[in-house]
mmCIF file of C-alpha atoms and ligand atoms in Angstrom:
data_model
loop_
_atom_site.group_PDB
_atom_site.id
_atom_site.type_symbol
_atom_site.label_atom_id
_atom_site.label_comp_id
_atom_site.label_asym_id
_atom_site.label_seq_id
_atom_site.Cartn_x
_atom_site.Cartn_y
_atom_site.Cartn_z
ATOM 1 C CA MET A 316 -115.922 86.429 -8.567
ATOM 2 C CA THR A 317 -114.368 87.058 -5.084
ATOM 3 C CA ARG A 318 -116.637 85.593 -2.346
ATOM 4 C CA ILE A 319 -116.723 87.509 0.726
ATOM 5 C CA TYR A 320 -119.226 86.508 3.642
ATOM 6 C CA LEU A 321 -120.221 89.480 5.913
ATOM 7 C CA ASP A 322 -123.563 87.933 6.919
ATOM 8 C CA TYR A 323 -122.862 86.231 10.138
ATOM 9 C CA ASN A 324 -125.875 87.608 11.888
ATOM 10 C CA ALA A 325 -128.091 85.778 9.345
ATOM 11 C CA SER A 326 -125.842 82.411 10.127
ATOM 12 C CA THR A 327 -122.305 81.227 10.693
ATOM 13 C CA PRO A 328 -120.639 78.404 9.306
ATOM 14 C CA VAL A 329 -120.483 75.174 11.596
ATOM 15 C CA GLU A 330 -116.625 75.381 13.193
ATOM 16 C CA PRO A 331 -115.006 72.132 12.452
ATOM 17 C CA SER A 332 -114.594 71.433 16.364
ATOM 18 C CA VAL A 333 -118.413 71.751 16.247
ATOM 19 C CA ALA A 334 -118.780 69.204 13.264
ATOM 20 C CA LEU A 335 -116.437 66.960 15.077
ATOM 21 C CA ALA A 336 -118.510 66.734 18.173
ATOM 22 C CA MET A 337 -121.579 66.032 15.882
ATOM 23 C CA GLN A 338 -119.862 63.395 14.096
ATOM 24 C CA ALA A 339 -118.887 61.854 17.379
ATOM 25 C CA ALA A 340 -122.417 61.858 18.969
ATOM 26 C CA THR A 341 -123.743 59.654 15.925
ATOM 27 C CA GLU A 342 -122.099 56.938 17.835
ATOM 28 C CA ALA A 343 -124.748 57.465 20.789
ATOM 29 C CA TYR A 344 -127.379 56.302 18.807
ATOM 30 C CA GLY A 345 -129.649 55.157 21.380
ATOM 31 C CA ASN A 346 -132.792 57.055 22.466
ATOM 32 C CA PRO A 347 -131.798 58.984 25.518
ATOM 33 C CA SER A 348 -134.927 58.039 27.226
ATOM 34 C CA SER A 349 -134.156 54.446 26.993
ATOM 35 C CA ALA A 350 -133.323 52.444 30.230
ATOM 36 C CA HIS A 351 -130.599 50.482 28.467
ATOM 37 C CA TRP A 352 -126.829 50.896 27.778
ATOM 38 C CA ALA A 353 -127.637 52.403 24.423
ATOM 39 C CA GLY A 354 -129.898 54.875 25.951
ATOM 40 C CA ALA A 355 -127.640 55.619 28.944
ATOM 41 C CA SER A 356 -124.690 56.579 26.700
ATOM 42 C CA ALA A 357 -127.100 58.931 24.545
ATOM 43 C CA LYS A 358 -128.173 60.595 27.795
ATOM 44 C CA ARG A 359 -124.604 61.012 28.890
ATOM 45 C CA ARG A 360 -123.728 62.974 25.549
ATOM 46 C CA LEU A 361 -126.839 64.890 26.047
ATOM 47 C CA ASP A 362 -126.242 65.690 29.494
ATOM 48 C CA ARG A 363 -122.474 66.783 28.456
ATOM 49 C CA SER A 364 -123.976 69.286 25.786
ATOM 50 C CA ARG A 365 -126.486 70.701 28.425
ATOM 51 C CA GLY A 366 -123.833 71.286 30.818
ATOM 52 C CA HIS A 367 -121.706 73.193 27.980
ATOM 53 C CA VAL A 368 -124.719 75.351 27.458
ATOM 54 C CA ALA A 369 -125.511 76.026 31.013
ATOM 55 C CA ALA A 370 -121.648 76.819 31.834
ATOM 56 C CA LEU A 371 -121.812 79.625 28.873
ATOM 57 C CA LEU A 372 -125.072 80.922 30.651
ATOM 58 C CA GLY A 373 -123.789 80.618 34.007
ATOM 59 C CA CYS A 374 -126.799 78.481 35.050
ATOM 60 C CA LEU A 375 -127.803 74.949 35.878
ATOM 61 C CA PRO A 376 -127.914 72.229 33.532
ATOM 62 C CA GLN A 377 -131.548 71.397 34.416
ATOM 63 C CA GLU A 378 -132.435 74.881 33.626
ATOM 64 C CA ILE A 379 -131.615 74.419 29.964
ATOM 65 C CA VAL A 380 -134.300 73.287 27.425
ATOM 66 C CA PHE A 381 -133.125 72.017 24.142
ATOM 67 C CA THR A 382 -135.368 73.467 21.236
ATOM 68 C CA GLY A 383 -135.469 73.583 17.464
ATOM 69 C CA GLY A 384 -133.770 76.818 17.253
ATOM 70 C CA GLY A 385 -134.231 80.727 18.373
ATOM 71 C CA SER A 386 -137.752 81.049 17.169
ATOM 72 C CA GLU A 387 -138.972 78.139 18.990
ATOM 73 C CA SER A 388 -137.222 79.204 21.983
ATOM 74 C CA ASN A 389 -139.012 82.683 22.029
ATOM 75 C CA ASN A 390 -142.432 80.926 21.310
ATOM 76 C CA LEU A 391 -141.806 78.611 24.118
ATOM 77 C CA ALA A 392 -141.045 81.440 26.548
ATOM 78 C CA LEU A 393 -143.992 83.570 25.507
ATOM 79 C CA LYS A 394 -146.934 81.090 24.883
ATOM 80 C CA GLY A 395 -145.523 78.661 27.651
ATOM 81 C CA LEU A 396 -145.620 81.344 30.289
ATOM 82 C CA TYR A 397 -149.033 82.681 29.095
ATOM 83 C CA PHE A 398 -150.852 79.363 28.914
ATOM 84 C CA ALA A 399 -149.345 78.383 32.139
ATOM 85 C CA GLN A 400 -151.195 81.207 34.064
ATOM 86 C CA GLY A 401 -154.962 81.296 33.767
ATOM 87 C CA ASN A 402 -155.559 84.923 32.886
ATOM 88 C CA ARG A 403 -156.410 85.250 29.051
ATOM 89 C CA ALA A 404 -156.243 89.062 29.450
ATOM 90 C CA ALA A 405 -152.801 89.011 30.735
ATOM 91 C CA HIS A 406 -150.380 91.664 29.713
ATOM 92 C CA ILE A 407 -146.974 91.351 28.176
ATOM 93 C CA ILE A 408 -144.399 93.882 27.430
ATOM 94 C CA THR A 409 -141.831 93.679 24.492
ATOM 95 C CA SER A 410 -140.117 96.151 22.311
ATOM 96 C CA ALA A 411 -140.868 97.414 18.906
ATOM 97 C CA VAL A 412 -137.458 96.277 17.515
ATOM 98 C CA GLU A 413 -137.926 92.712 18.380
ATOM 99 C CA HIS A 414 -137.259 89.883 15.801
ATOM 100 C CA PRO A 415 -140.473 88.543 14.217
ATOM 101 C CA ALA A 416 -139.942 85.372 16.472
ATOM 102 C CA ILE A 417 -141.306 87.540 19.325
ATOM 103 C CA LEU A 418 -143.488 89.920 17.648
ATOM 104 C CA GLU A 419 -145.543 87.233 15.827
ATOM 105 C CA PRO A 420 -146.218 85.055 18.934
ATOM 106 C CA CYS A 421 -147.310 88.404 20.487
ATOM 107 C CA ARG A 422 -149.641 89.128 17.974
ATOM 108 C CA PHE A 423 -150.904 85.500 18.100
ATOM 109 C CA LEU A 424 -151.633 86.021 22.028
ATOM 110 C CA GLU A 425 -153.285 89.362 21.217
ATOM 111 C CA ARG A 426 -155.706 87.088 19.082
ATOM 112 C CA LEU A 427 -156.454 85.297 22.039
ATOM 113 C CA GLY A 428 -157.093 88.151 24.405
ATOM 114 C CA ALA A 429 -153.649 88.892 25.661
ATOM 115 C CA ARG A 430 -152.708 92.649 25.991
ATOM 116 C CA VAL A 431 -149.442 93.680 24.456
ATOM 117 C CA THR A 432 -147.475 96.914 24.837
ATOM 118 C CA TYR A 433 -144.545 97.496 22.265
ATOM 119 C CA LEU A 434 -142.329 99.952 23.767
ATOM 120 C CA PRO A 435 -140.824 102.562 21.756
ATOM 121 C CA VAL A 436 -137.067 102.992 20.862
ATOM 122 C CA ASP A 437 -134.948 106.017 20.432
ATOM 123 C CA PHE A 438 -132.979 107.078 17.080
ATOM 124 C CA THR A 439 -130.210 104.493 18.318
ATOM 125 C CA GLY A 440 -132.757 101.556 18.749
ATOM 126 C CA ARG A 441 -132.638 101.614 22.689
ATOM 127 C CA ILE A 442 -135.766 101.420 24.950
ATOM 128 C CA ASP A 443 -135.915 103.964 27.596
ATOM 129 C CA PRO A 444 -136.273 101.749 30.851
ATOM 130 C CA THR A 445 -138.804 104.501 32.354
ATOM 131 C CA ASP A 446 -141.168 103.565 29.777
ATOM 132 C CA LEU A 447 -140.930 99.905 30.839
ATOM 133 C CA GLU A 448 -141.469 101.128 34.443
ATOM 134 C CA SER A 449 -144.619 103.085 33.657
ATOM 135 C CA ALA A 450 -145.970 100.245 31.287
ATOM 136 C CA ILE A 451 -146.090 97.598 33.974
ATOM 137 C CA THR A 452 -149.537 96.914 35.306
ATOM 138 C CA PRO A 453 -150.856 94.385 37.900
ATOM 139 C CA ASP A 454 -151.890 92.259 34.907
ATOM 140 C CA THR A 455 -148.363 92.173 33.457
ATOM 141 C CA ILE A 456 -147.044 88.590 33.475
ATOM 142 C CA LEU A 457 -143.791 88.933 31.327
ATOM 143 C CA VAL A 458 -141.504 91.522 29.872
ATOM 144 C CA SER A 459 -139.329 90.307 26.997
ATOM 145 C CA VAL A 460 -136.764 92.595 25.436
ATOM 146 C CA MET A 461 -134.005 91.523 23.261
ATOM 147 C CA HIS A 462 -130.431 91.687 24.421
ATOM 148 C CA ALA A 463 -128.946 92.742 21.010
ATOM 149 C CA ASN A 464 -130.809 93.759 17.740
ATOM 150 C CA ASN A 465 -130.210 91.509 14.678
ATOM 151 C CA GLU A 466 -130.274 94.393 12.258
ATOM 152 C CA VAL A 467 -128.274 97.292 13.981
ATOM 153 C CA GLY A 468 -126.701 95.480 16.706
ATOM 154 C CA THR A 469 -127.918 97.896 19.264
ATOM 155 C CA ILE A 470 -127.668 96.411 22.846
ATOM 156 C CA GLN A 471 -130.494 97.030 25.263
ATOM 157 C CA PRO A 472 -130.097 98.268 28.685
ATOM 158 C CA ILE A 473 -131.078 94.618 29.978
ATOM 159 C CA GLU A 474 -129.794 94.669 33.365
ATOM 160 C CA GLU A 475 -131.847 98.032 34.244
ATOM 161 C CA CYS A 476 -135.015 96.255 32.509
ATOM 162 C CA ALA A 477 -134.554 92.860 34.622
ATOM 163 C CA ARG A 478 -134.088 94.745 37.502
ATOM 164 C CA ILE A 479 -137.572 96.816 37.036
ATOM 165 C CA ALA A 480 -139.332 93.656 36.025
ATOM 166 C CA ARG A 481 -138.155 91.959 39.156
ATOM 167 C CA SER A 482 -138.525 94.597 41.495
ATOM 168 C CA ARG A 483 -142.503 94.625 40.217
ATOM 169 C CA GLY A 484 -142.620 90.672 40.612
ATOM 170 C CA VAL A 485 -142.802 90.436 36.904
ATOM 171 C CA LEU A 486 -140.690 87.613 34.892
ATOM 172 C CA PHE A 487 -138.134 88.834 32.519
ATOM 173 C CA HIS A 488 -137.121 87.024 28.933
ATOM 174 C CA THR A 489 -134.437 88.270 26.802
ATOM 175 C CA ASP A 490 -134.032 87.059 23.224
ATOM 176 C CA ALA A 491 -130.196 86.587 23.270
ATOM 177 C CA ALA A 492 -130.052 84.809 19.667
ATOM 178 C CA GLN A 493 -127.670 87.483 18.391
ATOM 179 C CA SER A 494 -125.761 88.181 21.630
ATOM 180 C CA VAL A 495 -124.762 84.750 22.808
ATOM 181 C CA GLY A 496 -121.354 83.913 21.625
ATOM 182 C CA LYS A 497 -120.590 87.767 20.710
ATOM 183 C CA ILE A 498 -120.905 89.478 24.145
ATOM 184 C CA ARG A 499 -121.239 88.079 27.664
ATOM 185 C CA THR A 500 -124.456 86.597 28.426
ATOM 186 C CA ARG A 501 -124.540 85.168 31.914
ATOM 187 C CA VAL A 502 -128.219 84.981 33.218
ATOM 188 C CA ASN A 503 -127.368 86.206 36.709
ATOM 189 C CA GLU A 504 -125.499 89.173 35.525
ATOM 190 C CA LEU A 505 -128.259 89.899 33.112
ATOM 191 C CA GLY A 506 -130.904 89.246 35.500
ATOM 192 C CA ALA A 507 -132.845 87.219 33.312
ATOM 193 C CA ASP A 508 -135.382 84.515 34.187
ATOM 194 C CA LEU A 509 -135.841 83.284 30.498
ATOM 195 C CA LEU A 510 -133.145 83.650 27.832
ATOM 196 C CA SER A 511 -133.218 82.329 24.215
ATOM 197 C CA VAL A 512 -130.450 80.917 22.319
ATOM 198 C CA ALA A 513 -129.970 79.869 18.627
ATOM 199 C CA GLY A 514 -127.424 77.461 17.610
ATOM 200 C CA HIS A 515 -126.571 78.745 14.001
ATOM 201 C CA LYS A 516 -125.720 82.361 15.211
ATOM 202 C CA LEU A 517 -122.703 81.062 17.251
ATOM 203 C CA TYR A 518 -121.103 78.628 14.731
ATOM 204 C CA GLY A 519 -123.408 75.707 15.857
ATOM 205 C CA PRO A 520 -125.704 73.894 13.378
ATOM 206 C CA LYS A 521 -129.214 75.263 12.239
ATOM 207 C CA GLY A 522 -132.408 73.836 13.584
ATOM 208 C CA VAL A 523 -131.259 73.680 17.238
ATOM 209 C CA GLY A 524 -131.579 76.299 20.130
ATOM 210 C CA ALA A 525 -131.923 76.472 23.924
ATOM 211 C CA LEU A 526 -134.125 78.202 26.357
ATOM 212 C CA TYR A 527 -132.937 79.019 29.591
ATOM 213 C CA VAL A 528 -135.899 78.826 32.328
ATOM 214 C CA ARG A 529 -135.051 79.922 35.984
ATOM 215 C CA SER A 530 -135.801 76.934 38.304
ATOM 216 C CA GLY A 531 -139.223 76.929 39.653
ATOM 217 C CA ILE A 532 -140.906 78.801 36.760
ATOM 218 C CA GLY A 533 -143.916 77.000 35.162
ATOM 219 C CA LEU A 534 -144.177 76.564 31.527
ATOM 220 C CA GLU A 535 -146.749 75.058 29.625
ATOM 221 C CA PRO A 536 -145.086 73.154 26.649
ATOM 222 C CA VAL A 537 -145.777 74.276 22.978
ATOM 223 C CA ILE A 538 -145.201 70.662 21.819
ATOM 224 C CA HIS A 539 -147.261 68.245 23.771
ATOM 225 C CA GLY A 540 -146.330 64.634 23.964
ATOM 226 C CA HIS A 541 -143.763 62.628 26.305
ATOM 227 C CA GLY A 542 -142.168 64.287 29.130
ATOM 228 C CA HIS A 543 -138.923 64.995 27.584
ATOM 229 C CA GLU A 544 -136.967 68.049 28.498
ATOM 230 C CA SER A 545 -138.361 67.936 31.921
ATOM 231 C CA GLY A 546 -141.771 68.128 30.461
ATOM 232 C CA ARG A 547 -141.159 71.208 28.792
ATOM 233 C CA ARG A 548 -140.643 70.115 25.152
ATOM 234 C CA ALA A 549 -142.037 66.806 23.811
ATOM 235 C CA GLY A 550 -139.900 64.949 21.060
ATOM 236 C CA THR A 551 -136.833 62.600 21.237
ATOM 237 C CA GLU A 552 -133.982 64.924 21.696
ATOM 238 C CA SER A 553 -131.429 65.128 18.809
ATOM 239 C CA VAL A 554 -128.166 64.053 20.445
ATOM 240 C CA MET A 555 -126.381 65.138 17.372
ATOM 241 C CA LEU A 556 -127.741 68.503 17.224
ATOM 242 C CA ALA A 557 -127.623 69.160 20.974
ATOM 243 C CA ALA A 558 -123.991 68.103 20.824
ATOM 244 C CA GLY A 559 -123.391 70.740 18.109
ATOM 245 C CA LEU A 560 -124.951 73.383 20.518
ATOM 246 C CA GLY A 561 -122.805 72.155 23.097
ATOM 247 C CA ALA A 562 -119.522 72.308 21.433
ATOM 248 C CA ALA A 563 -120.637 75.659 19.791
ATOM 249 C CA CYS A 564 -121.173 77.064 23.456
ATOM 250 C CA ALA A 565 -117.920 75.618 24.808
ATOM 251 C CA LEU A 566 -116.253 77.511 21.961
ATOM 252 C CA ALA A 567 -118.125 80.760 22.556
ATOM 253 C CA GLU A 568 -116.532 80.723 25.997
ATOM 254 C CA ASP A 569 -113.582 82.460 24.191
ATOM 255 C CA LEU A 570 -114.686 86.025 22.978
ATOM 256 C CA SER A 571 -111.319 87.161 22.106
ATOM 257 C CA TRP A 572 -112.350 86.959 18.369
ATOM 258 C CA THR A 573 -114.717 89.844 18.690
ATOM 259 C CA GLN A 574 -111.912 92.217 19.701
ATOM 260 C CA ARG A 575 -110.473 91.834 16.299
ATOM 261 C CA ALA A 576 -113.785 91.866 14.780
ATOM 262 C CA ARG A 577 -114.635 95.286 16.473
ATOM 263 C CA GLU A 578 -111.289 96.734 15.021
ATOM 264 C CA LEU A 579 -112.087 95.712 11.485
ATOM 265 C CA ARG A 580 -115.653 96.840 11.919
ATOM 266 C CA ASP A 581 -114.349 100.315 13.116
ATOM 267 C CA ARG A 582 -112.074 100.362 10.387
ATOM 268 C CA MET A 583 -114.716 99.532 7.788
ATOM 269 C CA TRP A 584 -116.861 102.453 9.189
ATOM 270 C CA ASN A 585 -114.214 105.013 9.531
ATOM 271 C CA ALA A 586 -112.694 104.367 5.842
ATOM 272 C CA LEU A 587 -116.117 104.604 4.474
ATOM 273 C CA ARG A 588 -117.093 107.759 6.298
ATOM 274 C CA GLU A 589 -113.910 109.261 5.428
ATOM 275 C CA ARG A 590 -114.164 108.239 1.869
ATOM 276 C CA LEU A 591 -118.132 108.875 1.201
ATOM 277 C CA GLY A 592 -118.702 111.754 3.739
ATOM 278 C CA ASP A 593 -122.400 112.283 4.251
ATOM 279 C CA ARG A 594 -123.593 109.782 1.541
ATOM 280 C CA ILE A 595 -123.226 107.120 4.367
ATOM 281 C CA VAL A 596 -124.786 107.314 7.723
ATOM 282 C CA LEU A 597 -124.373 104.705 10.684
ATOM 283 C CA ASN A 598 -127.517 102.916 12.025
ATOM 284 C CA GLY A 599 -127.659 101.856 15.567
ATOM 285 C CA HIS A 600 -125.653 102.999 18.914
ATOM 286 C CA ALA A 601 -122.393 104.218 18.489
ATOM 287 C CA GLU A 602 -121.276 102.285 21.771
ATOM 288 C CA TYR A 603 -123.820 99.906 22.921
ATOM 289 C CA ARG A 604 -123.594 97.691 19.728
ATOM 290 C CA LEU A 605 -122.607 94.031 19.061
ATOM 291 C CA PRO A 606 -118.902 94.041 18.078
ATOM 292 C CA ASN A 607 -119.213 92.477 14.887
ATOM 293 C CA THR A 608 -122.231 94.608 13.541
ATOM 294 C CA LEU A 609 -122.069 97.523 11.250
ATOM 295 C CA ASN A 610 -125.321 98.927 9.699
ATOM 296 C CA VAL A 611 -124.799 101.797 7.290
ATOM 297 C CA SER A 612 -127.157 103.577 4.971
ATOM 298 C CA VAL A 613 -126.136 104.885 1.700
ATOM 299 C CA VAL A 614 -128.369 107.908 1.549
ATOM 300 C CA GLY A 615 -130.779 108.222 -1.376
ATOM 301 C CA ARG A 616 -129.997 104.641 -2.801
ATOM 302 C CA ALA A 617 -131.746 101.471 -2.319
ATOM 303 C CA GLY A 618 -129.750 98.969 -0.235
ATOM 304 C CA ALA A 619 -130.741 95.978 -2.554
ATOM 305 C CA GLU A 620 -129.462 97.892 -5.529
ATOM 306 C CA VAL A 621 -125.899 98.566 -3.749
ATOM 307 C CA LEU A 622 -125.814 95.006 -2.679
ATOM 308 C CA ALA A 623 -126.441 93.751 -6.064
ATOM 309 C CA ALA A 624 -123.579 96.050 -7.278
ATOM 310 C CA LEU A 625 -121.433 94.270 -4.462
ATOM 311 C CA GLU A 626 -121.888 91.115 -6.344
ATOM 312 C CA GLY A 627 -119.699 88.421 -4.306
ATOM 313 C CA VAL A 628 -120.271 90.194 -1.051
ATOM 314 C CA ALA A 629 -122.814 88.547 1.232
ATOM 315 C CA ALA A 630 -124.533 91.270 3.264
ATOM 316 C CA SER A 631 -128.106 92.011 4.064
ATOM 317 C CA THR A 632 -130.227 94.862 3.512
ATOM 318 C CA GLY A 633 -133.118 95.878 5.798
ATOM 319 C CA SER A 634 -135.414 97.580 3.404
ATOM 320 C CA ALA A 635 -137.670 95.155 1.287
ATOM 321 C CA CYS A 636 -138.843 95.536 -2.320
ATOM 322 C CA HIS A 637 -142.485 94.928 -2.666
ATOM 323 C CA SER A 638 -144.106 95.333 -6.052
ATOM 324 C CA GLY A 639 -141.472 97.960 -7.149
ATOM 325 C CA ARG A 640 -141.705 100.028 -3.824
ATOM 326 C CA VAL A 641 -138.906 100.065 -1.395
ATOM 327 C CA GLU A 642 -140.198 99.404 2.196
ATOM 328 C CA LEU A 643 -138.447 100.536 5.308
ATOM 329 C CA SER A 644 -137.425 97.557 7.756
ATOM 330 C CA PRO A 645 -139.918 97.885 10.923
ATOM 331 C CA VAL A 646 -136.593 98.155 13.234
ATOM 332 C CA LEU A 647 -135.503 101.151 11.364
ATOM 333 C CA ARG A 648 -138.853 102.698 10.928
ATOM 334 C CA ALA A 649 -139.260 102.193 14.863
ATOM 335 C CA MET A 650 -135.848 104.017 15.083
ATOM 336 C CA GLY A 651 -137.365 106.909 13.417
ATOM 337 C CA VAL A 652 -135.010 106.438 10.319
ATOM 338 C CA GLY A 653 -136.314 108.653 7.555
ATOM 339 C CA ALA A 654 -137.215 106.785 4.180
ATOM 340 C CA ALA A 655 -134.249 108.449 2.015
ATOM 341 C CA ALA A 656 -131.547 106.909 4.789
ATOM 342 C CA GLY A 657 -133.420 103.956 5.561
ATOM 343 C CA MET A 658 -134.136 102.459 2.326
ATOM 344 C CA GLY A 659 -130.533 102.388 1.745
ATOM 345 C CA ALA A 660 -129.617 100.399 4.786
ATOM 346 C CA ILE A 661 -126.952 97.687 4.588
ATOM 347 C CA ARG A 662 -125.973 95.221 7.194
ATOM 348 C CA PHE A 663 -122.291 94.080 7.328
ATOM 349 C CA SER A 664 -121.854 91.460 10.076
ATOM 350 C CA LEU A 665 -118.206 90.052 10.575
ATOM 351 C CA GLY A 666 -117.440 86.801 12.060
ATOM 352 C CA ARG A 667 -114.645 84.819 13.458
ATOM 353 C CA GLY A 668 -113.498 84.082 9.797
ATOM 354 C CA THR A 669 -113.350 87.538 8.552
ATOM 355 C CA THR A 670 -110.072 88.834 7.271
ATOM 356 C CA ARG A 671 -108.463 92.425 6.579
ATOM 357 C CA GLU A 672 -108.223 91.732 3.118
ATOM 358 C CA GLU A 673 -111.968 91.021 2.791
ATOM 359 C CA ILE A 674 -112.606 94.177 4.680
ATOM 360 C CA GLU A 675 -110.407 96.438 2.456
ATOM 361 C CA THR A 676 -111.793 94.907 -0.606
ATOM 362 C CA THR A 677 -115.274 95.682 0.586
ATOM 363 C CA ILE A 678 -114.424 99.220 1.510
ATOM 364 C CA ASP A 679 -112.909 99.738 -2.079
ATOM 365 C CA ARG A 680 -116.012 98.307 -3.842
ATOM 366 C CA MET A 681 -118.355 100.430 -1.678
ATOM 367 C CA THR A 682 -116.273 103.427 -2.455
ATOM 368 C CA GLU A 683 -116.371 102.622 -6.110
ATOM 369 C CA ILE A 684 -120.322 101.988 -6.168
ATOM 370 C CA VAL A 685 -121.137 104.802 -3.912
ATOM 371 C CA GLY A 686 -118.953 107.394 -5.582
ATOM 372 C CA GLN A 687 -116.408 109.739 -4.268
ATOM 373 C CA PRO A 688 -117.715 112.673 -2.510
HETATM 374 C C1 LIG B 568 -132.639 88.145 17.271
HETATM 375 C C2 LIG B 568 -133.291 86.946 16.709
HETATM 376 N N1 LIG B 568 -134.179 86.084 17.415
HETATM 377 C C3 LIG B 568 -134.637 84.990 17.007
HETATM 378 C C4 LIG B 568 -134.116 84.527 15.755
HETATM 379 C C5 LIG B 568 -134.513 83.158 15.188
HETATM 380 O O1 LIG B 568 -133.558 82.268 15.459
HETATM 381 P P1 LIG B 568 -133.878 80.710 14.535
HETATM 382 O O2 LIG B 568 -133.526 81.177 13.274
HETATM 383 O O3 LIG B 568 -132.774 79.872 15.088
HETATM 384 O O4 LIG B 568 -135.046 80.370 14.555
HETATM 385 C C6 LIG B 568 -133.243 85.220 14.893
HETATM 386 C C7 LIG B 568 -132.476 84.712 13.734
HETATM 387 O O5 LIG B 568 -132.422 85.562 12.748
HETATM 388 C C8 LIG B 568 -132.623 86.433 15.778
HETATM 389 O O6 LIG B 568 -131.745 87.212 14.897
#
């Protein structure tokens, strides 16, 4: 069975240079908080890694908090800000197409008394900044809108959202777990006050991430303990995982691979469209979309069934089968995609390692499975 990996939005392999950096970091075995030479050596490694993350985001090293991944970064941003201010009934604005790592903390805070507005999206998955403008109230403490969507790849008008939030004195967070390493993510260009990174989406290891917190923003930690990470996240830092994230961020400075990914992705869509006609539709924005992401719906078929027939091709379906019933993904539902198309959604996400042969094979297999028009 040929194995083709087209699920890079789910996770990426660790790049060899990243693995080497992690291996090298095991030499620095001291506790980075210790005052002796072994601690100092670990601290130097940690600082170097923090510097790489900061360089990629265009911020100061001291504005980077290492976390256990994208979910933790999002939790720290939302809960940290909520608990740092006194108002239990505070208002948070987010979008209807966020990852569960945003939606679930929001629901948790709602149970504590917070009010959350979930901005609607259009058929391409984008929010309308004017909806954001009118949703802000004097109680709004935070706007959190993802940079790029994990399922359909749609890129949100982040700069405009950040500008609106800032003009009203409201902090702006963006979940950039899917965009870091695929498109530019400089915090000052985006206008973000907080930004989440997930290591395993950019050829780094799993279980490590970062949260950018603009200087001067007060955050209550989610994990209390010693004052690690400038008092923002207790727990002895994993020098090795941080080294992996740092090396991955250094690698991500070069986005040239995304041009090839975009060409292959577009080749795939054009060929599928040509061969399968209206049996296939594109989900997401045609232009404002991650260069590696192609989410297509096979109309009238279940995505899981098509994926099973594509055996050996690792990709994802947005729909889930619960007790024999196919359920549309909440993202596609929010986009207003109908059941017949939505249940047939398949996400192909390309990466640094994707070859033309893999794409051609996948096109041929899809054509066989879905049938000639
Ligand atoms: C947009 C987005 N946010 C957050 C996460 C969670 O990241 P992690 O798996 O590192 O917790 C993911 C992972 O799928 C994601 O795609």
